[in-house]
Amino acid sequence: MIQKIAVFCGSSAGNRPEYAEAARRLGECLGRSGRTLVFGGCLDGLMREVSQAALQSGGRIESEFIRGLYRESDHLPGAVEHIYDTLEERKAGLIGHSEACIALPGGMGTLDEFSELFARMQLGLPRRPLGLLNTLGYYDPLAAMLKRMRDEGFLSAEWDGLVIIKSSPEELLSEMDRLAEAYRRP
Ligand code: AMP
């Protein structure tokens, strides 16, 4: 089972309650299965929902802060905190302290983190599962874009199956566990 999962998600909550509900459900799944949530640290929007649900359900938290954005109010009891000077170091921390990553609905920050991780794997970072929690079909356009890249010859077939897209957190985690196991095999 994957132990440490980085979650990228909106620092806003979005316009529909389903986004916060899905973030809480994912947090509960992570907590109940005893995993560690690695995330960007701020307690706004979906970042708050997923981290508080994980903590309340028995999960561990690692917060990867940027010094300039750190607020006392973002401290979660028991969380391991890392503080970085730059966005680049912080992203490296999110990636380095996790074994797999899930993007929930979010904005450009979320997309940046997801894209960077995918691009880094293309450049040699060992493979890990990437999940998209597709609440209300939020990531259908990104799935279509990935397919278009592939169809038009900009994304190699070797990456087929790397990104797992599910609307249920339980299904997403179990598919990601299965893929992580497959990557671990020699
Ligand atoms: P966005 O999707 O644009 O709201 O950005 C959210 C993503 O960027 C999260 O996964 C965070 O890691 C990071 N992020 C955005 N805002 C903050 C903030 N104030 N503090 C820490 N991380 C943030």
mmCIF file with all atom_site columns, C-alpha atoms and ligand atoms in Angstrom:
data_model
loop_
_atom_site.group_PDB
_atom_site.id
_atom_site.type_symbol
_atom_site.label_atom_id
_atom_site.label_alt_id
_atom_site.label_comp_id
_atom_site.label_asym_id
_atom_site.label_entity_id
_atom_site.label_seq_id
_atom_site.pdbx_PDB_ins_code
_atom_site.Cartn_x
_atom_site.Cartn_y
_atom_site.Cartn_z
_atom_site.occupancy
_atom_site.B_iso_or_equiv
_atom_site.pdbx_formal_charge
_atom_site.auth_seq_id
_atom_site.auth_comp_id
_atom_site.auth_asym_id
_atom_site.auth_atom_id
_atom_site.pdbx_PDB_model_num
ATOM   1   C CA  . MET A 1 1   ? 0.000   0.000  0.000   1.00 0.00 ? 1   MET A CA  1
ATOM   2   C CA  . ILE A 1 2   ? 1.199   3.508  -0.773  1.00 0.00 ? 2   ILE A CA  1
ATOM   3   C CA  . GLN A 1 3   ? 1.976   5.153  2.585   1.00 0.00 ? 3   GLN A CA  1
ATOM   4   C CA  . LYS A 1 4   ? 2.624   8.789  1.697   1.00 0.00 ? 4   LYS A CA  1
ATOM   5   C CA  . ILE A 1 5   ? 0.458   10.593 -0.814  1.00 0.00 ? 5   ILE A CA  1
ATOM   6   C CA  . ALA A 1 6   ? 0.876   14.185 -1.933  1.00 0.00 ? 6   ALA A CA  1
ATOM   7   C CA  . VAL A 1 7   ? -2.428  15.905 -2.556  1.00 0.00 ? 7   VAL A CA  1
ATOM   8   C CA  . PHE A 1 8   ? -2.569  18.923 -4.835  1.00 0.00 ? 8   PHE A CA  1
ATOM   9   C CA  . CYS A 1 9   ? -5.848  20.833 -4.652  1.00 0.00 ? 9   CYS A CA  1
ATOM   10  C CA  . GLY A 1 10  ? -7.518  24.211 -4.689  1.00 0.00 ? 10  GLY A CA  1
ATOM   11  C CA  . SER A 1 11  ? -6.692  26.774 -2.060  1.00 0.00 ? 11  SER A CA  1
ATOM   12  C CA  . SER A 1 12  ? -10.280 27.798 -2.859  1.00 0.00 ? 12  SER A CA  1
ATOM   13  C CA  . ALA A 1 13  ? -13.290 25.600 -2.223  1.00 0.00 ? 13  ALA A CA  1
ATOM   14  C CA  . GLY A 1 14  ? -14.884 25.970 -5.675  1.00 0.00 ? 14  GLY A CA  1
ATOM   15  C CA  . ASN A 1 15  ? -18.479 26.954 -6.317  1.00 0.00 ? 15  ASN A CA  1
ATOM   16  C CA  . ARG A 1 16  ? -20.198 23.657 -5.568  1.00 0.00 ? 16  ARG A CA  1
ATOM   17  C CA  . PRO A 1 17  ? -20.424 21.808 -2.259  1.00 0.00 ? 17  PRO A CA  1
ATOM   18  C CA  . GLU A 1 18  ? -19.525 18.524 -3.970  1.00 0.00 ? 18  GLU A CA  1
ATOM   19  C CA  . TYR A 1 19  ? -15.874 19.637 -4.211  1.00 0.00 ? 19  TYR A CA  1
ATOM   20  C CA  . ALA A 1 20  ? -15.494 20.071 -0.454  1.00 0.00 ? 20  ALA A CA  1
ATOM   21  C CA  . GLU A 1 21  ? -17.411 16.836 0.172   1.00 0.00 ? 21  GLU A CA  1
ATOM   22  C CA  . ALA A 1 22  ? -15.068 14.907 -2.148  1.00 0.00 ? 22  ALA A CA  1
ATOM   23  C CA  . ALA A 1 23  ? -12.001 16.470 -0.507  1.00 0.00 ? 23  ALA A CA  1
ATOM   24  C CA  . ARG A 1 24  ? -13.279 15.421 2.914   1.00 0.00 ? 24  ARG A CA  1
ATOM   25  C CA  . ARG A 1 25  ? -14.024 11.895 1.669   1.00 0.00 ? 25  ARG A CA  1
ATOM   26  C CA  . LEU A 1 26  ? -10.523 11.556 0.278   1.00 0.00 ? 26  LEU A CA  1
ATOM   27  C CA  . GLY A 1 27  ? -9.077  12.877 3.568   1.00 0.00 ? 27  GLY A CA  1
ATOM   28  C CA  . GLU A 1 28  ? -11.137 10.317 5.511   1.00 0.00 ? 28  GLU A CA  1
ATOM   29  C CA  . CYS A 1 29  ? -9.968  7.488  3.245   1.00 0.00 ? 29  CYS A CA  1
ATOM   30  C CA  . LEU A 1 30  ? -6.344  8.530  3.716   1.00 0.00 ? 30  LEU A CA  1
ATOM   31  C CA  . GLY A 1 31  ? -6.752  8.788  7.483   1.00 0.00 ? 31  GLY A CA  1
ATOM   32  C CA  . ARG A 1 32  ? -8.694  5.552  7.943   1.00 0.00 ? 32  ARG A CA  1
ATOM   33  C CA  . SER A 1 33  ? -6.109  3.607  5.962   1.00 0.00 ? 33  SER A CA  1
ATOM   34  C CA  . GLY A 1 34  ? -3.337  5.089  8.137   1.00 0.00 ? 34  GLY A CA  1
ATOM   35  C CA  . ARG A 1 35  ? -1.605  6.957  5.331   1.00 0.00 ? 35  ARG A CA  1
ATOM   36  C CA  . THR A 1 36  ? 0.286   10.215 5.442   1.00 0.00 ? 36  THR A CA  1
ATOM   37  C CA  . LEU A 1 37  ? -1.093  13.218 3.584   1.00 0.00 ? 37  LEU A CA  1
ATOM   38  C CA  . VAL A 1 38  ? 1.653   15.443 2.179   1.00 0.00 ? 38  VAL A CA  1
ATOM   39  C CA  . PHE A 1 39  ? 0.305   18.822 1.131   1.00 0.00 ? 39  PHE A CA  1
ATOM   40  C CA  . GLY A 1 40  ? 1.050   22.497 0.634   1.00 0.00 ? 40  GLY A CA  1
ATOM   41  C CA  . GLY A 1 41  ? 0.185   23.433 4.207   1.00 0.00 ? 41  GLY A CA  1
ATOM   42  C CA  . CYS A 1 42  ? -2.302  26.238 3.902   1.00 0.00 ? 42  CYS A CA  1
ATOM   43  C CA  . LEU A 1 43  ? -5.676  25.736 5.565   1.00 0.00 ? 43  LEU A CA  1
ATOM   44  C CA  . ASP A 1 44  ? -7.880  27.400 2.977   1.00 0.00 ? 44  ASP A CA  1
ATOM   45  C CA  . GLY A 1 45  ? -10.362 25.930 0.545   1.00 0.00 ? 45  GLY A CA  1
ATOM   46  C CA  . LEU A 1 46  ? -10.066 22.256 -0.374  1.00 0.00 ? 46  LEU A CA  1
ATOM   47  C CA  . MET A 1 47  ? -6.626  22.134 1.265   1.00 0.00 ? 47  MET A CA  1
ATOM   48  C CA  . ARG A 1 48  ? -8.365  22.702 4.608   1.00 0.00 ? 48  ARG A CA  1
ATOM   49  C CA  . GLU A 1 49  ? -11.069 20.112 3.914   1.00 0.00 ? 49  GLU A CA  1
ATOM   50  C CA  . VAL A 1 50  ? -8.756  17.293 2.915   1.00 0.00 ? 50  VAL A CA  1
ATOM   51  C CA  . SER A 1 51  ? -6.172  17.893 5.650   1.00 0.00 ? 51  SER A CA  1
ATOM   52  C CA  . GLN A 1 52  ? -8.632  18.280 8.527   1.00 0.00 ? 52  GLN A CA  1
ATOM   53  C CA  . ALA A 1 53  ? -10.568 15.190 7.450   1.00 0.00 ? 53  ALA A CA  1
ATOM   54  C CA  . ALA A 1 54  ? -7.341  13.183 7.207   1.00 0.00 ? 54  ALA A CA  1
ATOM   55  C CA  . LEU A 1 55  ? -6.208  14.322 10.651  1.00 0.00 ? 55  LEU A CA  1
ATOM   56  C CA  . GLN A 1 56  ? -9.597  13.657 12.269  1.00 0.00 ? 56  GLN A CA  1
ATOM   57  C CA  . SER A 1 57  ? -9.659  10.171 10.741  1.00 0.00 ? 57  SER A CA  1
ATOM   58  C CA  . GLY A 1 58  ? -6.308  9.156  12.197  1.00 0.00 ? 58  GLY A CA  1
ATOM   59  C CA  . GLY A 1 59  ? -3.985  10.095 9.335   1.00 0.00 ? 59  GLY A CA  1
ATOM   60  C CA  . ARG A 1 60  ? -0.594  11.756 9.577   1.00 0.00 ? 60  ARG A CA  1
ATOM   61  C CA  . ILE A 1 61  ? 0.138   15.091 7.920   1.00 0.00 ? 61  ILE A CA  1
ATOM   62  C CA  . GLU A 1 62  ? 3.262   16.579 6.369   1.00 0.00 ? 62  GLU A CA  1
ATOM   63  C CA  . SER A 1 63  ? 2.943   20.255 5.484   1.00 0.00 ? 63  SER A CA  1
ATOM   64  C CA  . GLU A 1 64  ? 5.277   21.730 2.876   1.00 0.00 ? 64  GLU A CA  1
ATOM   65  C CA  . PHE A 1 65  ? 5.242   25.490 3.419   1.00 0.00 ? 65  PHE A CA  1
ATOM   66  C CA  . ILE A 1 66  ? 6.773   28.411 1.624   1.00 0.00 ? 66  ILE A CA  1
ATOM   67  C CA  . ARG A 1 67  ? 8.288   30.742 4.204   1.00 0.00 ? 67  ARG A CA  1
ATOM   68  C CA  . GLY A 1 68  ? 6.624   33.869 2.839   1.00 0.00 ? 68  GLY A CA  1
ATOM   69  C CA  . LEU A 1 69  ? 3.139   32.308 2.996   1.00 0.00 ? 69  LEU A CA  1
ATOM   70  C CA  . TYR A 1 70  ? 3.479   30.618 6.388   1.00 0.00 ? 70  TYR A CA  1
ATOM   71  C CA  . ARG A 1 71  ? 0.802   31.657 8.889   1.00 0.00 ? 71  ARG A CA  1
ATOM   72  C CA  . GLU A 1 72  ? 0.550   30.512 12.506  1.00 0.00 ? 72  GLU A CA  1
ATOM   73  C CA  . SER A 1 73  ? -3.091  29.652 11.806  1.00 0.00 ? 73  SER A CA  1
ATOM   74  C CA  . ASP A 1 74  ? -1.979  27.018 9.264   1.00 0.00 ? 74  ASP A CA  1
ATOM   75  C CA  . HIS A 1 75  ? -0.389  24.901 11.980  1.00 0.00 ? 75  HIS A CA  1
ATOM   76  C CA  . LEU A 1 76  ? -2.094  21.513 12.410  1.00 0.00 ? 76  LEU A CA  1
ATOM   77  C CA  . PRO A 1 77  ? -1.473  19.674 15.699  1.00 0.00 ? 77  PRO A CA  1
ATOM   78  C CA  . GLY A 1 78  ? 0.950   16.798 15.200  1.00 0.00 ? 78  GLY A CA  1
ATOM   79  C CA  . ALA A 1 79  ? 1.800   17.730 11.623  1.00 0.00 ? 79  ALA A CA  1
ATOM   80  C CA  . VAL A 1 80  ? 5.402   17.452 10.452  1.00 0.00 ? 80  VAL A CA  1
ATOM   81  C CA  . GLU A 1 81  ? 6.245   20.836 8.948   1.00 0.00 ? 81  GLU A CA  1
ATOM   82  C CA  . HIS A 1 82  ? 8.877   21.657 6.331   1.00 0.00 ? 82  HIS A CA  1
ATOM   83  C CA  . ILE A 1 83  ? 9.458   25.277 5.415   1.00 0.00 ? 83  ILE A CA  1
ATOM   84  C CA  . TYR A 1 84  ? 11.178  26.261 2.162   1.00 0.00 ? 84  TYR A CA  1
ATOM   85  C CA  . ASP A 1 85  ? 12.416  29.555 0.792   1.00 0.00 ? 85  ASP A CA  1
ATOM   86  C CA  . THR A 1 86  ? 11.313  29.079 -2.791  1.00 0.00 ? 86  THR A CA  1
ATOM   87  C CA  . LEU A 1 87  ? 8.413   27.601 -4.690  1.00 0.00 ? 87  LEU A CA  1
ATOM   88  C CA  . GLU A 1 88  ? 10.801  25.266 -6.507  1.00 0.00 ? 88  GLU A CA  1
ATOM   89  C CA  . GLU A 1 89  ? 12.195  23.848 -3.257  1.00 0.00 ? 89  GLU A CA  1
ATOM   90  C CA  . ARG A 1 90  ? 8.699   23.505 -1.897  1.00 0.00 ? 90  ARG A CA  1
ATOM   91  C CA  . LYS A 1 91  ? 7.552   21.545 -4.966  1.00 0.00 ? 91  LYS A CA  1
ATOM   92  C CA  . ALA A 1 92  ? 10.612  19.333 -4.676  1.00 0.00 ? 92  ALA A CA  1
ATOM   93  C CA  . GLY A 1 93  ? 9.616   18.733 -1.028  1.00 0.00 ? 93  GLY A CA  1
ATOM   94  C CA  . LEU A 1 94  ? 6.065   17.770 -1.980  1.00 0.00 ? 94  LEU A CA  1
ATOM   95  C CA  . ILE A 1 95  ? 7.428   15.301 -4.502  1.00 0.00 ? 95  ILE A CA  1
ATOM   96  C CA  . GLY A 1 96  ? 10.376  14.061 -2.429  1.00 0.00 ? 96  GLY A CA  1
ATOM   97  C CA  . HIS A 1 97  ? 8.322   13.316 0.688   1.00 0.00 ? 97  HIS A CA  1
ATOM   98  C CA  . SER A 1 98  ? 5.624   11.318 -1.128  1.00 0.00 ? 98  SER A CA  1
ATOM   99  C CA  . GLU A 1 99  ? 5.330   8.124  -3.169  1.00 0.00 ? 99  GLU A CA  1
ATOM   100 C CA  . ALA A 1 100 ? 2.287   9.022  -5.247  1.00 0.00 ? 100 ALA A CA  1
ATOM   101 C CA  . CYS A 1 101 ? 0.190   12.089 -5.945  1.00 0.00 ? 101 CYS A CA  1
ATOM   102 C CA  . ILE A 1 102 ? -3.462  12.952 -6.340  1.00 0.00 ? 102 ILE A CA  1
ATOM   103 C CA  . ALA A 1 103 ? -4.833  16.173 -7.784  1.00 0.00 ? 103 ALA A CA  1
ATOM   104 C CA  . LEU A 1 104 ? -8.267  17.222 -6.604  1.00 0.00 ? 104 LEU A CA  1
ATOM   105 C CA  . PRO A 1 105 ? -10.106 20.008 -8.366  1.00 0.00 ? 105 PRO A CA  1
ATOM   106 C CA  . GLY A 1 106 ? -8.135  23.229 -8.156  1.00 0.00 ? 106 GLY A CA  1
ATOM   107 C CA  . GLY A 1 107 ? -6.709  26.122 -10.131 1.00 0.00 ? 107 GLY A CA  1
ATOM   108 C CA  . MET A 1 108 ? -3.364  26.956 -11.690 1.00 0.00 ? 108 MET A CA  1
ATOM   109 C CA  . GLY A 1 109 ? -1.326  26.028 -8.598  1.00 0.00 ? 109 GLY A CA  1
ATOM   110 C CA  . THR A 1 110 ? -2.823  22.540 -8.679  1.00 0.00 ? 110 THR A CA  1
ATOM   111 C CA  . LEU A 1 111 ? -2.287  22.196 -12.414 1.00 0.00 ? 111 LEU A CA  1
ATOM   112 C CA  . ASP A 1 112 ? 1.303   23.429 -12.052 1.00 0.00 ? 112 ASP A CA  1
ATOM   113 C CA  . GLU A 1 113 ? 2.107   20.812 -9.396  1.00 0.00 ? 113 GLU A CA  1
ATOM   114 C CA  . PHE A 1 114 ? 0.478   18.007 -11.385 1.00 0.00 ? 114 PHE A CA  1
ATOM   115 C CA  . SER A 1 115 ? 2.184   19.009 -14.652 1.00 0.00 ? 115 SER A CA  1
ATOM   116 C CA  . GLU A 1 116 ? 5.583   19.417 -13.039 1.00 0.00 ? 116 GLU A CA  1
ATOM   117 C CA  . LEU A 1 117 ? 5.448   15.958 -11.549 1.00 0.00 ? 117 LEU A CA  1
ATOM   118 C CA  . PHE A 1 118 ? 4.428   14.384 -14.860 1.00 0.00 ? 118 PHE A CA  1
ATOM   119 C CA  . ALA A 1 119 ? 7.133   16.318 -16.734 1.00 0.00 ? 119 ALA A CA  1
ATOM   120 C CA  . ARG A 1 120 ? 9.772   15.319 -14.171 1.00 0.00 ? 120 ARG A CA  1
ATOM   121 C CA  . MET A 1 121 ? 8.927   11.652 -14.656 1.00 0.00 ? 121 MET A CA  1
ATOM   122 C CA  . GLN A 1 122 ? 9.432   12.120 -18.382 1.00 0.00 ? 122 GLN A CA  1
ATOM   123 C CA  . LEU A 1 123 ? 12.869  13.480 -17.533 1.00 0.00 ? 123 LEU A CA  1
ATOM   124 C CA  . GLY A 1 124 ? 13.871  10.544 -15.350 1.00 0.00 ? 124 GLY A CA  1
ATOM   125 C CA  . LEU A 1 125 ? 12.186  10.768 -11.949 1.00 0.00 ? 125 LEU A CA  1
ATOM   126 C CA  . PRO A 1 126 ? 11.153  7.199  -11.035 1.00 0.00 ? 126 PRO A CA  1
ATOM   127 C CA  . ARG A 1 127 ? 7.575   6.428  -11.981 1.00 0.00 ? 127 ARG A CA  1
ATOM   128 C CA  . ARG A 1 128 ? 4.807   6.800  -9.453  1.00 0.00 ? 128 ARG A CA  1
ATOM   129 C CA  . PRO A 1 129 ? 1.036   6.724  -9.828  1.00 0.00 ? 129 PRO A CA  1
ATOM   130 C CA  . LEU A 1 130 ? -0.693  10.010 -10.571 1.00 0.00 ? 130 LEU A CA  1
ATOM   131 C CA  . GLY A 1 131 ? -4.366  10.272 -9.704  1.00 0.00 ? 131 GLY A CA  1
ATOM   132 C CA  . LEU A 1 132 ? -7.022  12.765 -10.694 1.00 0.00 ? 132 LEU A CA  1
ATOM   133 C CA  . LEU A 1 133 ? -10.093 12.874 -8.459  1.00 0.00 ? 133 LEU A CA  1
ATOM   134 C CA  . ASN A 1 134 ? -12.679 13.640 -11.078 1.00 0.00 ? 134 ASN A CA  1
ATOM   135 C CA  . THR A 1 135 ? -15.457 15.174 -8.982  1.00 0.00 ? 135 THR A CA  1
ATOM   136 C CA  . LEU A 1 136 ? -18.359 16.334 -11.179 1.00 0.00 ? 136 LEU A CA  1
ATOM   137 C CA  . GLY A 1 137 ? -16.235 15.544 -14.242 1.00 0.00 ? 137 GLY A CA  1
ATOM   138 C CA  . TYR A 1 138 ? -13.914 18.445 -13.376 1.00 0.00 ? 138 TYR A CA  1
ATOM   139 C CA  . TYR A 1 139 ? -10.940 16.759 -15.022 1.00 0.00 ? 139 TYR A CA  1
ATOM   140 C CA  . ASP A 1 140 ? -12.702 15.571 -18.187 1.00 0.00 ? 140 ASP A CA  1
ATOM   141 C CA  . PRO A 1 141 ? -11.078 18.426 -20.204 1.00 0.00 ? 141 PRO A CA  1
ATOM   142 C CA  . LEU A 1 142 ? -7.601  17.501 -18.885 1.00 0.00 ? 142 LEU A CA  1
ATOM   143 C CA  . ALA A 1 143 ? -8.232  13.842 -19.750 1.00 0.00 ? 143 ALA A CA  1
ATOM   144 C CA  . ALA A 1 144 ? -9.231  14.968 -23.245 1.00 0.00 ? 144 ALA A CA  1
ATOM   145 C CA  . MET A 1 145 ? -6.076  17.104 -23.491 1.00 0.00 ? 145 MET A CA  1
ATOM   146 C CA  . LEU A 1 146 ? -3.863  14.167 -22.479 1.00 0.00 ? 146 LEU A CA  1
ATOM   147 C CA  . LYS A 1 147 ? -5.578  12.016 -25.119 1.00 0.00 ? 147 LYS A CA  1
ATOM   148 C CA  . ARG A 1 148 ? -5.066  14.747 -27.697 1.00 0.00 ? 148 ARG A CA  1
ATOM   149 C CA  . MET A 1 149 ? -1.349  15.015 -26.846 1.00 0.00 ? 149 MET A CA  1
ATOM   150 C CA  . ARG A 1 150 ? -1.111  11.250 -27.300 1.00 0.00 ? 150 ARG A CA  1
ATOM   151 C CA  . ASP A 1 151 ? -3.134  11.162 -30.563 1.00 0.00 ? 151 ASP A CA  1
ATOM   152 C CA  . GLU A 1 152 ? -1.139  14.049 -32.051 1.00 0.00 ? 152 GLU A CA  1
ATOM   153 C CA  . GLY A 1 153 ? 2.225   12.530 -31.209 1.00 0.00 ? 153 GLY A CA  1
ATOM   154 C CA  . PHE A 1 154 ? 3.243   14.831 -28.349 1.00 0.00 ? 154 PHE A CA  1
ATOM   155 C CA  . LEU A 1 155 ? 2.939   12.257 -25.562 1.00 0.00 ? 155 LEU A CA  1
ATOM   156 C CA  . SER A 1 156 ? 4.557   8.857  -25.873 1.00 0.00 ? 156 SER A CA  1
ATOM   157 C CA  . ALA A 1 157 ? 2.589   5.621  -25.460 1.00 0.00 ? 157 ALA A CA  1
ATOM   158 C CA  . GLU A 1 158 ? 4.967   4.656  -22.665 1.00 0.00 ? 158 GLU A CA  1
ATOM   159 C CA  . TRP A 1 159 ? 2.922   6.929  -20.362 1.00 0.00 ? 159 TRP A CA  1
ATOM   160 C CA  . ASP A 1 160 ? -0.394  5.218  -21.079 1.00 0.00 ? 160 ASP A CA  1
ATOM   161 C CA  . GLY A 1 161 ? -2.094  4.283  -17.811 1.00 0.00 ? 161 GLY A CA  1
ATOM   162 C CA  . LEU A 1 162 ? 0.104   6.502  -15.626 1.00 0.00 ? 162 LEU A CA  1
ATOM   163 C CA  . VAL A 1 163 ? -2.728  8.897  -14.808 1.00 0.00 ? 163 VAL A CA  1
ATOM   164 C CA  . ILE A 1 164 ? -5.656  7.238  -13.056 1.00 0.00 ? 164 ILE A CA  1
ATOM   165 C CA  . ILE A 1 165 ? -8.894  9.187  -13.258 1.00 0.00 ? 165 ILE A CA  1
ATOM   166 C CA  . LYS A 1 166 ? -11.766 8.261  -10.923 1.00 0.00 ? 166 LYS A CA  1
ATOM   167 C CA  . SER A 1 167 ? -14.600 10.091 -9.240  1.00 0.00 ? 167 SER A CA  1
ATOM   168 C CA  . SER A 1 168 ? -14.563 7.863  -6.152  1.00 0.00 ? 168 SER A CA  1
ATOM   169 C CA  . PRO A 1 169 ? -11.657 8.337  -3.694  1.00 0.00 ? 169 PRO A CA  1
ATOM   170 C CA  . GLU A 1 170 ? -11.831 4.672  -2.646  1.00 0.00 ? 170 GLU A CA  1
ATOM   171 C CA  . GLU A 1 171 ? -11.561 3.431  -6.227  1.00 0.00 ? 171 GLU A CA  1
ATOM   172 C CA  . LEU A 1 172 ? -8.830  5.934  -6.996  1.00 0.00 ? 172 LEU A CA  1
ATOM   173 C CA  . LEU A 1 173 ? -6.705  4.824  -4.037  1.00 0.00 ? 173 LEU A CA  1
ATOM   174 C CA  . SER A 1 174 ? -7.112  1.138  -4.749  1.00 0.00 ? 174 SER A CA  1
ATOM   175 C CA  . GLU A 1 175 ? -6.162  1.574  -8.423  1.00 0.00 ? 175 GLU A CA  1
ATOM   176 C CA  . MET A 1 176 ? -3.152  3.652  -7.389  1.00 0.00 ? 176 MET A CA  1
ATOM   177 C CA  . ASP A 1 177 ? -2.050  0.997  -4.871  1.00 0.00 ? 177 ASP A CA  1
ATOM   178 C CA  . ARG A 1 178 ? -2.283  -1.605 -7.628  1.00 0.00 ? 178 ARG A CA  1
ATOM   179 C CA  . LEU A 1 179 ? -0.213  0.504  -10.024 1.00 0.00 ? 179 LEU A CA  1
ATOM   180 C CA  . ALA A 1 180 ? 2.409   1.328  -7.371  1.00 0.00 ? 180 ALA A CA  1
ATOM   181 C CA  . GLU A 1 181 ? 2.802   -2.404 -6.766  1.00 0.00 ? 181 GLU A CA  1
ATOM   182 C CA  . ALA A 1 182 ? 3.252   -2.998 -10.496 1.00 0.00 ? 182 ALA A CA  1
ATOM   183 C CA  . TYR A 1 183 ? 5.936   -0.255 -10.664 1.00 0.00 ? 183 TYR A CA  1
ATOM   184 C CA  . ARG A 1 184 ? 7.769   -1.823 -7.716  1.00 0.00 ? 184 ARG A CA  1
ATOM   185 C CA  . ARG A 1 185 ? 8.104   -5.163 -9.516  1.00 0.00 ? 185 ARG A CA  1
ATOM   186 C CA  . PRO A 1 186 ? 11.414  -5.529 -11.332 1.00 0.00 ? 186 PRO A CA  1
HETATM 187 P P1  . AMP B 2 .   ? -4.616  26.664 -6.620  1.00 0.00 ? 1   AMP B P1  1
HETATM 188 O O1  . AMP B 2 .   ? -5.085  25.414 -7.289  1.00 0.00 ? 1   AMP B O1  1
HETATM 189 O O2  . AMP B 2 .   ? -4.208  27.713 -7.591  1.00 0.00 ? 1   AMP B O2  1
HETATM 190 O O3  . AMP B 2 .   ? -5.553  27.153 -5.561  1.00 0.00 ? 1   AMP B O3  1
HETATM 191 O O4  . AMP B 2 .   ? -3.264  26.276 -5.876  1.00 0.00 ? 1   AMP B O4  1
HETATM 192 C C1  . AMP B 2 .   ? -3.298  25.236 -4.968  1.00 0.00 ? 1   AMP B C1  1
HETATM 193 C C2  . AMP B 2 .   ? -2.010  24.468 -4.958  1.00 0.00 ? 1   AMP B C2  1
HETATM 194 O O5  . AMP B 2 .   ? -0.917  25.374 -4.936  1.00 0.00 ? 1   AMP B O5  1
HETATM 195 C C3  . AMP B 2 .   ? -1.939  23.626 -3.705  1.00 0.00 ? 1   AMP B C3  1
HETATM 196 O O6  . AMP B 2 .   ? -1.793  22.225 -4.004  1.00 0.00 ? 1   AMP B O6  1
HETATM 197 C C4  . AMP B 2 .   ? -0.765  24.183 -2.926  1.00 0.00 ? 1   AMP B C4  1
HETATM 198 O O7  . AMP B 2 .   ? 0.303   23.251 -2.832  1.00 0.00 ? 1   AMP B O7  1
HETATM 199 C C5  . AMP B 2 .   ? -0.331  25.424 -3.656  1.00 0.00 ? 1   AMP B C5  1
HETATM 200 N N1  . AMP B 2 .   ? -0.801  26.651 -2.954  1.00 0.00 ? 1   AMP B N1  1
HETATM 201 C C6  . AMP B 2 .   ? -1.611  27.593 -3.428  1.00 0.00 ? 1   AMP B C6  1
HETATM 202 N N2  . AMP B 2 .   ? -1.814  28.588 -2.537  1.00 0.00 ? 1   AMP B N2  1
HETATM 203 C C7  . AMP B 2 .   ? -1.095  28.269 -1.481  1.00 0.00 ? 1   AMP B C7  1
HETATM 204 C C8  . AMP B 2 .   ? -0.845  28.910 -0.222  1.00 0.00 ? 1   AMP B C8  1
HETATM 205 N N3  . AMP B 2 .   ? -1.405  30.066 0.135   1.00 0.00 ? 1   AMP B N3  1
HETATM 206 N N4  . AMP B 2 .   ? -0.022  28.267 0.640   1.00 0.00 ? 1   AMP B N4  1
HETATM 207 C C9  . AMP B 2 .   ? 0.530   27.093 0.317   1.00 0.00 ? 1   AMP B C9  1
HETATM 208 N N5  . AMP B 2 .   ? 0.352   26.476 -0.845  1.00 0.00 ? 1   AMP B N5  1
HETATM 209 C C10 . AMP B 2 .   ? -0.446  27.042 -1.730  1.00 0.00 ? 1   AMP B C10 1
#
